[in-house]
Amino acid sequence: MSRIIKYVMFDILRNRFVIGYCLFIMLITFGLLGLEEGSSKSTLSLLNIVLLVVPLISVVFATIHFYNSYEFMELLLSQPVRRSTIIYSEYFGVSGSLSFAFAVGMGVPLIFLNQGLVSVYLLLSGIVLTFVFVSIALLGAVNSKDKARGIGTSLLLWFFFTAIYDGLVLLIMFSFSDYPIEKYLLAFISLNPIDLARVAILLQMDTAVLMGYTGAVFSEFFNSWEGLIFASGLLLLWAILPMLLTVRIFKRKDL
Amino acid sequence: MNLVKGKLLISLLLLPCFFYAETIHVGATYKFKTIKSAIAQSKINDTVLIHKGYYKEGTILIEKPLTIIGQNYPTLDGLHKIEILSVKSDNVTITGLKLINSGKSDIYDLAAIRVYKNKNIKISGNILENNFFGIFLSKSDHCTITNNQLSSTEQKQNDSGNGIHLLYCNNIFIENNHITGHRDGIYFEFVTESLIQKNISEGNIRYGLHFMFSSNDVYQENTFRNNGAGVAVMFSYKVKMIKNHYEHNWGSSSYGLLLKEIRDGEITGNTFEKNTIGLSMEGTTRITISNNNFLHNGWGIKICGGCDQGIVTKNNLIGNTFDVSSSGSTLSNNFTGNYWDKYLGYDLNKDGLGDTPFFPVTLSSLIMEQVPTSLLYLHSFVLDLIDQSEKLLPQLIPQNIVDKKPTLKKF
């Protein structure tokens, strides 16, 4: 498997997209931190990159890469290689190289300009979100043979998690605003990896006090060991579960 | 030559004072070893000079006009049991003492210096440490409290008293004090015609400065930093708040300045920086808010119900997460000619005022005001999307607060 991962990674590096991605993130991070060093405003902008750009790039790139390496996979399947090995290699190859690019791109400027717990949270969330969204994208891609449809599905999934889901939760908040719904909100928010990452990072910043009573409930939860383990466990589940489903489908798929 | 003459003249004029008012020394090497014995022997208008040392004599009662001066800060210890100085006479001056460890009580308001129903009391240049109440004046007038350092290390609000506590007083002058670690830094209840200026009140458990039922007062050029909440002005009228700094009153329900049920106030030239809520208003009438800076607060101005006839003008609102938020039903508060960093308008006729109105209350802040749990979506893509949609669908913009003539330049 490691050999195939290596091939996938070489392939990604050769088309230079990932290097561009890395430089892009690095440039933006340096730019934002340079404008206002160490302030919470630049951290908020970085948060938006981690929550919007990283999942979007992961989703789009993983889907396109899956379709582009379709022939390569077919070729491999004519060899004595297991199907699960192939799709796992695809997964780890893509998410590995993307998260590596992200980690370098954002990590280097952060080490120089903004050390601290929030930076660690930003980096870890970015890396985990990369894995999560590559796995979601592959699930979308493996379901259809048509490239346009596959990319459409993946984009829709990205949009669902960044906007639609939150909109629905907001609606629920409105409808049940007279009830103590904090605990249920915690569950709702935990079910969305982007929200989970956002809340976990925001609670490390001093803007957390603006979140009022609900924020206090969340802060108590997320700043305890159980909460941290719970949150990271859920994020890991988000990276693993769609992938397991993908493998299941890919195994039975008529390529 | 003239100078020498002048000095001579002044000395001659002052001479009678030395004859009539005696100075009584207190200290280990002097005739009087205790302050109580010195005071008992003293006559009206004498000076009691306390030399450096450690005195624990229980409550010291002052019942005649005296000047009490400490040299090199003699320590008066209340041993966590009693009130240290009780002043029950007019014309008393207390200066240069170090008063520590007054008693704590749930029934009596024990203080380091307690003044009962007196006139012309001067308390200046003292150090007060770990007292329950610091300086407590009741039913007194024409007093000055200046240059004192008050501090306490008590953590719990219930076990802590106020730094400077005034009850039913008028014409009090409070200047250059530094108060930290108390419940309220300065507390006013039924206090009128008083001036508070150039004090620093920081790190207090509840408020930096607290007004209750106190009218016609002025506080200016004070700094309120890192308190539970900066200043609360409640149930008062005609209070002037000028050139104060409200800094970093940061916490989940904290604010720089709270106005509750007050009228005819004036808030001018203040700086509100890094508070959770810069200025919080509730039930105010005819308040003028002008030439203030609201910088990097969570909420710049939060207007709750029942505020009317307020004027908000010539303020800078910069870097606040929300400039203004309102629960919706604000009555005729006039916002005009402020500088808003979020304003994106233009000025074609070059008169320095924007040609399009500015609506400081965003849709997202309105949502957060009505459903506080949605604050959890702070800085999220959905709420940004909602705010952007205002520009595409202007009918979504909350119209109840509008600045028709926002300025384009900072004041």
XYZ file of C-alpha atoms in Angstrom:
666
model
C 0.000 0.000 0.000
C 2.784 2.410 0.896
C 4.176 2.008 -2.577
C 0.903 3.035 -4.192
C 0.543 5.970 -1.808
C 4.010 7.020 -2.923
C 2.935 6.900 -6.566
C -0.197 8.919 -5.831
C 1.837 11.514 -3.979
C 4.447 11.764 -6.724
C 1.664 12.192 -9.206
C 0.148 15.038 -7.162
C 3.478 16.746 -6.681
C 4.198 16.526 -10.399
C 1.177 18.542 -11.391
C 2.353 21.318 -9.044
C -1.120 22.122 -7.788
C -0.244 21.219 -4.220
C 2.889 23.368 -4.278
C 0.761 26.271 -5.491
C -1.751 25.594 -2.728
C 1.006 25.564 -0.133
C 2.489 28.837 -1.396
C -0.976 30.431 -1.595
C -1.746 29.621 2.028
C 1.694 30.717 3.122
C 1.360 34.026 1.295
C -2.067 34.742 2.754
C -1.000 33.784 6.257
C 2.129 35.919 6.110
C 0.064 38.747 4.667
C -2.652 38.616 7.315
C -0.256 38.223 10.221
C 2.017 40.918 8.846
C -0.823 43.393 8.574
C -1.805 43.075 12.197
C 0.634 41.033 14.139
C -0.746 38.794 16.841
C -4.124 40.459 16.926
C -7.349 38.559 17.145
C -8.515 40.064 13.858
C -5.876 38.263 11.807
C -6.583 35.057 13.700
C -10.239 35.389 12.725
C -9.277 35.763 9.076
C -7.079 32.675 9.357
C -10.018 30.887 10.938
C -12.080 31.679 7.857
C -9.378 30.209 5.635
C -9.274 27.039 7.681
C -13.058 26.711 7.704
C -13.837 27.723 4.112
C -10.829 27.412 1.825
C -9.350 24.232 3.225
C -12.539 22.131 2.950
C -13.340 23.569 -0.486
C -9.895 22.842 -1.927
C -9.891 19.393 -0.342
C -13.281 18.527 -1.779
C -12.627 19.802 -5.285
C -9.102 18.494 -5.560
C -9.917 15.051 -4.183
C -12.847 14.616 -6.585
C -10.926 15.757 -9.639
C -7.954 13.649 -8.696
C -10.159 10.599 -8.249
C -11.600 10.937 -11.747
C -8.267 11.747 -13.321
C -6.661 8.648 -11.880
C -9.513 6.420 -12.966
C -7.418 4.801 -15.703
C -4.497 4.361 -13.353
C -6.782 2.530 -10.935
C -8.089 0.303 -13.693
C -4.531 -0.514 -14.628
C -3.700 -1.380 -11.026
C -6.747 -3.598 -10.770
C -5.408 -5.780 -13.535
C -2.533 -6.530 -11.145
C -2.912 -8.680 -8.024
C -3.790 -5.703 -5.798
C -6.795 -5.509 -3.500
C -9.443 -2.898 -4.270
C -9.431 -1.558 -0.717
C -5.682 -1.029 -0.953
C -6.158 1.084 -4.046
C -8.883 3.346 -2.637
C -7.069 3.699 0.705
C -3.914 4.693 -1.124
C -5.873 7.255 -3.064
C -7.304 8.605 0.195
C -4.057 8.779 2.126
C -2.115 10.024 -0.878
C -4.447 12.947 -1.537
C -5.238 13.936 2.037
C -1.648 13.362 3.117
C -0.192 15.655 0.504
C -2.919 18.299 0.916
C -2.621 18.406 4.694
C 1.160 18.456 4.437
C 0.919 21.424 2.085
C -1.484 23.133 4.460
C 0.618 22.400 7.516
C 3.723 23.873 5.888
C 1.827 26.774 4.338
C 0.166 27.913 7.514
C 2.552 26.423 10.056
C 5.718 28.237 9.010
C 4.234 31.757 9.248
C 2.482 30.879 12.496
C 5.712 29.655 14.077
C 7.404 32.924 13.176
C 4.633 35.395 13.855
C 2.005 33.971 16.153
C 2.949 31.223 18.580
C 0.268 30.090 20.940
C -2.466 27.648 21.694
C -4.836 29.162 19.151
C -2.272 28.575 16.400
C -1.971 24.923 17.405
C -5.762 24.602 17.277
C -5.843 26.284 13.854
C -3.221 23.937 12.427
C -4.718 20.764 13.873
C -8.223 21.717 12.751
C -6.989 22.451 9.231
C -5.243 19.094 8.999
C -8.194 17.140 10.367
C -10.654 19.024 8.147
C -8.528 18.123 5.131
C -8.829 14.438 5.984
C -12.545 14.782 6.708
C -13.367 16.515 3.464
C -11.203 14.305 1.270
C -13.074 11.346 2.699
C -16.430 13.052 2.092
C -15.400 13.975 -1.447
C -14.345 10.414 -2.264
C -17.712 9.183 -1.024
C -19.363 11.593 -3.427
C -17.069 10.652 -6.298
C -17.217 6.904 -5.921
C -20.974 6.988 -6.312
C -21.084 8.264 -9.854
C -19.136 7.578 -12.980
C -19.882 10.986 -14.453
C -17.175 13.509 -13.530
C -19.460 16.597 -13.643
C -21.972 14.932 -11.402
C -19.304 13.786 -8.994
C -17.841 17.297 -8.646
C -21.356 18.676 -8.281
C -22.103 16.260 -5.456
C -18.893 17.114 -3.673
C -19.486 20.871 -3.967
C -23.007 20.405 -2.699
C -21.716 18.468 0.289
C -19.219 21.255 1.002
C -21.958 23.873 0.759
C -24.217 21.768 2.951
C -21.677 21.694 5.753
C -20.604 25.344 5.477
C -24.000 26.993 5.079
C -27.149 24.922 4.723
C -26.681 22.865 7.861
C -25.961 25.976 9.952
C -28.972 27.701 8.473
C -31.155 24.799 9.534
C -29.732 24.827 13.047
C -30.369 28.584 13.212
C -33.957 27.918 12.260
C -34.216 25.363 15.032
C -32.765 27.901 17.461
C -35.419 30.387 16.411
C -38.242 27.929 16.802
C -37.115 26.723 20.210
C -35.623 29.931 21.569
C -37.842 29.778 24.646
C -36.450 26.428 25.714
C -33.089 25.504 27.217
C -31.666 23.862 24.128
C -27.943 24.244 24.860
C -27.315 20.512 25.285
C -29.086 19.666 22.038
C -27.224 22.445 20.280
C -24.019 20.865 21.437
C -25.122 17.691 19.696
C -26.168 19.523 16.538
C -22.932 21.438 16.340
C -20.906 18.327 16.975
C -22.479 16.705 13.965
C -20.933 19.261 11.648
C -17.133 19.021 11.457
C -16.749 22.648 10.354
C -18.813 23.965 13.265
C -16.984 21.717 15.659
C -13.649 23.106 14.522
C -14.913 26.705 14.570
C -16.326 26.520 18.084
C -13.256 24.727 19.393
C -10.989 27.447 17.999
C -13.207 30.394 18.972
C -13.376 29.173 22.557
C -9.593 29.488 22.736
C -9.787 33.149 21.746
C -10.952 36.073 23.865
C -13.914 36.621 21.550
C -15.412 33.642 23.371
C -16.919 35.922 26.024
C -19.155 37.466 23.364
C -20.915 34.147 23.002
C -22.827 34.695 26.197
C -24.451 31.946 28.202
C -24.378 29.311 25.473
C -20.721 30.091 24.943
C -20.111 29.534 28.637
C -21.820 26.135 28.487
C -19.722 25.181 25.475
C -16.550 26.579 26.959
C -17.013 24.473 30.064
C -17.460 21.408 27.896
C -14.703 21.989 25.365
C -12.105 23.045 27.907
C -12.470 19.814 29.848
C -10.591 16.643 28.928
C -13.807 14.768 28.172
C -14.884 17.518 25.820
C -11.554 17.584 24.025
C -11.513 13.818 23.625
C -15.146 13.894 22.522
C -14.502 16.608 19.936
C -11.374 15.069 18.473
C -13.013 11.632 18.507
C -15.955 12.986 16.535
C -13.694 14.672 14.024
C -11.779 11.430 13.572
C -15.069 9.609 13.061
C -15.883 12.126 10.358
C -12.626 11.241 8.660
C -13.088 7.488 9.040
C -16.799 6.761 8.532
C -17.291 8.195 5.019
C -14.078 6.448 4.016
C -15.315 3.068 5.264
C -18.491 3.591 3.271
C -16.445 4.572 0.234
C -14.377 1.390 0.508
C -17.541 -0.698 0.770
C -18.986 0.859 -2.352
C -15.729 0.792 -4.245
C -15.262 -2.924 -3.555
C -18.560 -3.821 -5.215
C -18.431 -1.230 -7.902
C -18.470 -2.092 -11.581
C -15.599 0.035 -12.797
C 15.199 91.762 49.511
C 11.510 91.761 48.776
C 11.471 88.010 48.878
C 13.002 87.931 52.339
C 10.482 90.470 53.520
C 7.664 88.420 52.092
C 8.846 85.272 53.800
C 9.174 87.122 57.072
C 5.659 88.436 56.731
C 4.232 85.014 56.059
C 6.086 83.557 59.040
C 4.731 86.310 61.238
C 1.229 85.714 60.002
C 1.519 81.996 60.622
C 3.024 82.499 64.069
C -0.300 82.491 65.958
C -1.058 79.063 64.570
C 2.006 77.642 66.262
C 0.965 79.089 69.553
C -2.585 77.835 69.477
C -2.294 74.512 67.730
C 0.151 72.205 69.383
C 1.845 69.262 67.746
C 1.699 66.081 69.747
C 4.183 63.382 68.810
C 3.307 59.723 69.022
C 5.882 56.965 68.736
C 7.984 54.445 70.589
C 10.568 57.075 71.573
C 8.137 59.869 72.419
C 6.038 60.775 75.411
C 2.886 59.294 73.969
C 3.267 55.679 73.001
C -0.285 55.205 71.793
C -2.451 57.214 69.470
C -5.437 56.964 71.791
C -3.578 58.571 74.705
C -2.327 61.353 72.421
C -5.801 62.081 71.153
C -7.172 62.080 74.675
C -4.616 64.724 75.694
C -5.021 66.843 72.594
C -6.981 70.061 72.333
C -9.143 71.291 69.483
C -7.204 71.925 66.261
C -4.033 70.240 67.499
C -1.856 68.167 65.259
C -1.185 64.564 66.190
C 2.009 63.448 64.499
C 2.348 59.695 64.430
C 5.857 58.406 63.816
C 6.700 55.228 61.987
C 5.685 52.172 63.907
C 3.072 49.492 64.343
C -0.085 50.375 66.257
C -2.912 48.024 67.181
C -5.175 49.885 69.533
C -8.673 48.887 68.522
C -11.038 51.487 67.177
C -9.608 54.981 67.456
C -12.315 57.547 68.026
C -11.796 61.130 66.872
C -14.332 63.440 68.468
C -12.723 66.863 68.059
C -11.230 68.771 65.147
C -7.695 67.381 64.737
C -5.030 67.013 62.133
C -3.631 63.529 62.174
C -0.423 63.125 60.255
C 1.548 59.944 59.781
C 5.260 60.147 59.171
C 6.709 57.433 56.910
C 3.383 55.627 56.959
C 2.886 54.282 60.511
C 0.812 51.109 60.355
C -2.569 50.950 62.085
C -3.756 47.352 62.215
C -7.403 46.404 62.700
C -6.463 42.730 63.209
C -9.437 41.708 61.035
C -11.770 42.619 63.899
C -12.683 46.285 64.138
C -13.180 49.590 62.429
C -9.838 51.408 62.620
C -10.621 55.133 62.602
C -14.024 56.530 63.547
C -14.411 60.215 62.821
C -17.223 61.906 64.706
C -16.230 65.544 64.442
C -16.030 68.254 61.804
C -12.737 69.632 60.443
C -10.583 66.529 60.727
C -7.606 65.890 58.470
C -6.129 62.423 58.128
C -3.003 62.009 56.115
C 0.009 59.737 55.660
C -1.289 56.683 57.509
C -1.166 53.056 56.551
C -4.371 51.323 57.598
C -4.586 47.565 57.265
C -6.885 44.644 58.059
C -10.169 46.189 59.143
C -12.752 43.748 60.411
C -15.264 42.023 58.192
C -18.862 41.824 59.177
C -22.169 40.899 57.675
C -24.045 43.237 60.025
C -21.834 46.321 60.416
C -20.128 48.141 57.587
C -16.688 48.079 59.148
C -14.252 50.378 57.433
C -10.666 51.536 57.722
C -11.814 55.146 57.989
C -15.423 55.798 58.880
C -16.854 59.315 58.903
C -20.206 59.997 60.553
C -22.295 63.114 59.827
C -19.428 65.563 59.556
C -18.186 68.516 57.532
C -14.780 69.447 56.140
C -13.028 66.138 56.484
C -9.811 65.769 54.493
C -8.453 62.302 53.872
C -5.358 62.318 51.746
C -2.205 60.382 50.986
C -3.061 57.277 52.971
C -2.372 53.661 52.129
C -5.208 51.222 52.842
C -4.630 47.519 52.491
C -6.917 44.521 52.934
C -9.785 46.377 54.506
C -13.454 45.477 54.245
C -14.642 48.969 53.376
C -11.840 51.438 52.734
C -13.136 54.940 53.314
C -16.778 55.158 54.349
C -18.546 58.520 54.584
C -22.137 58.802 55.660
C -24.285 61.935 55.856
C -21.240 64.151 55.450
C -20.520 67.112 53.230
C -17.690 69.260 51.895
C -15.104 66.526 52.281
C -12.089 65.750 50.126
C -10.584 62.345 49.521
C -7.342 62.618 47.578
C -4.198 60.681 46.703
C -5.066 57.538 48.626
C -4.019 54.024 47.637
C -6.631 51.403 48.384
C -6.156 47.717 47.749
C -7.638 44.453 48.837
C -6.950 40.853 47.995
C -10.384 39.479 48.786
C -11.698 37.259 46.000
C -15.363 36.827 46.893
C -17.892 39.576 46.324
C -19.775 38.785 49.536
C -16.693 39.109 51.722
C -15.577 42.320 50.185
C -16.558 45.934 50.787
C -16.290 49.015 48.630
C -13.131 51.067 48.318
C -14.617 54.520 48.783
C -18.209 54.302 49.960
C -20.425 57.378 50.204
C -23.922 57.409 51.627
C -26.108 60.507 51.782
C -23.300 62.957 51.153
C -22.911 66.119 49.142
C -20.112 68.317 47.845
C -17.468 65.637 48.045
C -14.250 65.894 46.042
C -12.461 62.671 45.148
C -9.199 62.943 43.246
C -6.137 60.898 42.323
C -7.003 57.794 44.280
C -5.963 54.339 43.170
C -8.404 51.610 44.088
C -7.988 47.936 43.404
C -9.378 44.602 44.574
C -12.481 45.911 46.342
C -16.118 45.113 45.559
C -16.903 48.487 44.001
C -14.017 50.871 43.569
C -16.109 53.923 44.388
C -19.728 53.662 45.476
C -22.221 56.540 45.582
C -25.652 56.274 47.133
C -27.721 59.442 47.481
C -24.675 61.620 46.838
C -25.088 64.980 45.132
C -22.979 67.879 43.821
C -19.792 65.858 43.929
C -16.754 65.651 41.693
C -14.712 62.541 41.022
C -11.624 63.036 38.932
C -8.334 61.492 37.834
C -8.814 58.320 39.849
C -7.721 54.887 38.709
C -10.057 52.082 39.608
C -8.893 48.699 38.404
C -9.289 45.036 39.158
C -12.302 45.459 41.391
C -14.676 42.545 41.797
C -17.888 44.278 40.772
C -17.809 47.854 39.455
C -15.082 50.420 39.075
C -17.563 53.154 39.983
C -21.161 52.697 41.029
C -23.854 55.357 41.252
C -27.187 54.750 42.922
C -29.751 57.541 43.295
C -26.992 60.118 42.992
C -27.596 63.222 40.962
C -25.849 66.366 39.744
C -22.442 64.725 39.974
C -19.474 64.904 37.635
C -16.806 62.310 37.051
C -13.996 63.023 34.688
C -10.579 61.828 33.520
C -10.818 58.614 35.512
C -9.581 55.249 34.321
C -11.647 52.115 34.853
C -9.740 49.020 33.887
C -10.239 45.263 34.276
C -13.128 45.523 36.684
C -15.992 43.042 36.829
C -17.722 45.865 34.993
C -16.525 49.407 34.503
C -19.072 51.923 35.726
C -22.745 51.609 36.572
C -24.892 54.702 36.776
C -28.354 53.808 37.995
C -31.476 55.726 38.997
C -29.739 59.075 38.838
C -30.063 62.263 36.857
C -27.813 65.039 35.565
C -24.619 63.031 35.869
C -21.776 64.272 33.660
C -19.236 61.745 32.437
C -16.314 63.424 30.756
C -12.991 62.180 29.341
C -12.914 58.896 31.225
C -11.222 55.734 30.016
C -13.126 52.482 30.192
C -10.641 49.796 29.297
C -10.675 46.064 29.098
C -13.727 45.333 31.189
C -13.855 41.947 29.555
C -16.037 39.061 30.653
C -19.164 37.274 29.627
C -21.549 39.870 31.033
C -19.203 42.796 31.468
C -19.370 46.316 30.135
C -17.576 49.634 30.182
C -20.477 51.820 31.227
C -23.997 50.803 32.186
C -26.757 53.380 32.251
C -29.951 52.255 33.890
C -32.968 54.440 34.527
C -31.131 57.721 34.255
C -31.972 61.014 32.609
C -30.341 64.224 31.431
C -26.855 62.758 31.432
C -23.922 63.839 29.372
C -21.259 61.469 28.082
C -18.478 63.378 26.355
C -14.938 62.670 25.256
C -14.695 59.218 26.816
C -12.762 56.288 25.417
C -14.300 52.830 25.524
C -11.681 50.278 24.583
C -11.805 46.479 24.527
C -14.895 46.017 26.659
C -17.349 43.212 26.043
C -20.005 45.933 25.802
C -18.748 49.499 25.564
C -21.877 51.355 26.594
C -25.017 49.579 27.686
C -28.191 51.624 27.996
C -31.475 50.716 29.577
C -34.347 53.075 30.293
C -32.487 56.313 29.622
C -33.980 59.685 28.792
C -32.298 62.704 27.197
C -28.763 61.384 27.258
C -26.180 63.112 25.069
C -23.381 60.898 23.833
C -20.814 62.914 21.928
C -17.130 62.924 20.946
C -16.438 59.502 22.396
C -14.218 56.758 21.026
C -15.614 53.241 20.899
C -12.675 51.040 19.982
C -12.474 47.249 19.588
C -15.388 46.402 21.838
C -17.599 43.363 21.398
C -20.587 45.681 21.229
C -19.953 49.402 20.895
C -23.323 50.595 22.132
C -26.058 48.262 23.275
C -29.464 49.830 23.576
C -32.091 47.920 25.478
C -35.717 48.857 25.741
C -37.100 52.183 26.842
C -34.338 54.550 25.782
C -35.642 57.779 24.314
C -34.571 61.229 23.199
C -30.915 60.268 23.214
C -28.472 62.066 20.968
C -25.466 60.172 19.625
C -23.147 62.405 17.671
C -19.500 62.901 16.659
C -18.363 59.568 18.041
C -15.777 57.275 16.491
C -16.853 53.653 16.265
C -13.879 51.597 15.180
C -13.166 47.873 15.197
C -16.169 46.810 17.238
C -17.594 43.381 16.487
C -21.036 45.024 16.567
C -21.199 48.822 16.514
C -24.724 49.184 17.779
C -27.210 46.568 18.787
C -30.753 47.073 19.822
C -33.541 44.782 20.746
C -35.722 46.572 18.257
C -38.005 49.010 19.962
C -35.859 52.072 20.469
C -37.699 55.346 20.601
C -36.444 58.439 18.857
C -32.767 58.190 19.625
C -30.964 60.441 17.226
C -27.775 59.110 15.653
C -26.093 61.724 13.523
C -22.643 62.658 12.271
C -20.705 59.740 13.735
C -17.687 58.042 12.204
C -18.270 54.343 11.486
C -15.397 52.256 10.192
C -17.871 49.883 8.545
C -19.468 52.671 6.477
C -18.904 52.168 2.772
C -20.620 55.262 1.415
C -19.289 58.130 -0.675
C -19.251 61.883 -0.530
C -19.854 63.508 -3.910
C -20.439 67.076 -2.745
C -17.315 67.032 -0.557
C -18.937 68.342 2.609
C -17.271 65.631 4.697
C -20.546 63.826 5.273
C -21.549 60.625 3.548
C -24.321 60.914 0.975
C -25.965 57.623 1.862
C -27.289 56.791 5.313
C -25.601 54.180 7.487
C -27.551 51.494 9.283
C -25.378 50.357 12.183
C -27.627 47.523 13.339
C -26.933 44.550 11.107
C -29.402 41.783 10.512
C -27.104 39.269 12.173
C -26.787 41.409 15.296
C -30.563 41.677 15.429
C -30.835 37.902 15.222
C -28.258 37.517 17.988
C -30.115 40.041 20.120
C -33.365 38.129 19.791
C -31.962 34.628 20.048
C -28.826 34.817 22.187
C -27.975 31.176 21.561
C -27.219 32.085 17.958
C -24.134 33.898 19.255
C -22.596 30.487 18.884
C -22.535 31.214 15.164
C -20.395 34.278 15.694
C -17.848 34.621 12.870
C -19.458 31.843 10.910
C -20.078 31.761 7.195
C -23.877 31.722 7.583
C -24.027 34.962 9.506
C -21.599 36.632 7.090
C -23.883 35.424 4.336
C -26.890 36.941 6.096
C -25.106 40.271 6.458
C -24.061 40.226 2.818
C -27.620 39.478 1.778
C -28.619 42.819 3.277
C -26.767 44.542 0.475
C -28.585 42.556 -2.170
C -31.977 42.784 -0.488
C -32.119 46.189 1.245
C -35.548 45.534 2.664
C -33.847 43.158 5.102
C -31.879 46.006 6.733
C -33.165 46.827 10.213
C -34.258 50.439 9.852
C -34.866 51.468 13.422
C -31.441 53.031 13.951
C -29.947 55.116 11.202
C -27.184 57.684 10.910
C -28.315 59.879 8.043
C -25.137 61.951 7.940
C -22.190 59.710 8.842
C -18.821 61.420 8.549
C -16.037 60.054 6.423
C -13.186 61.258 8.590
C -12.281 60.264 12.119
C -12.710 62.890 14.794
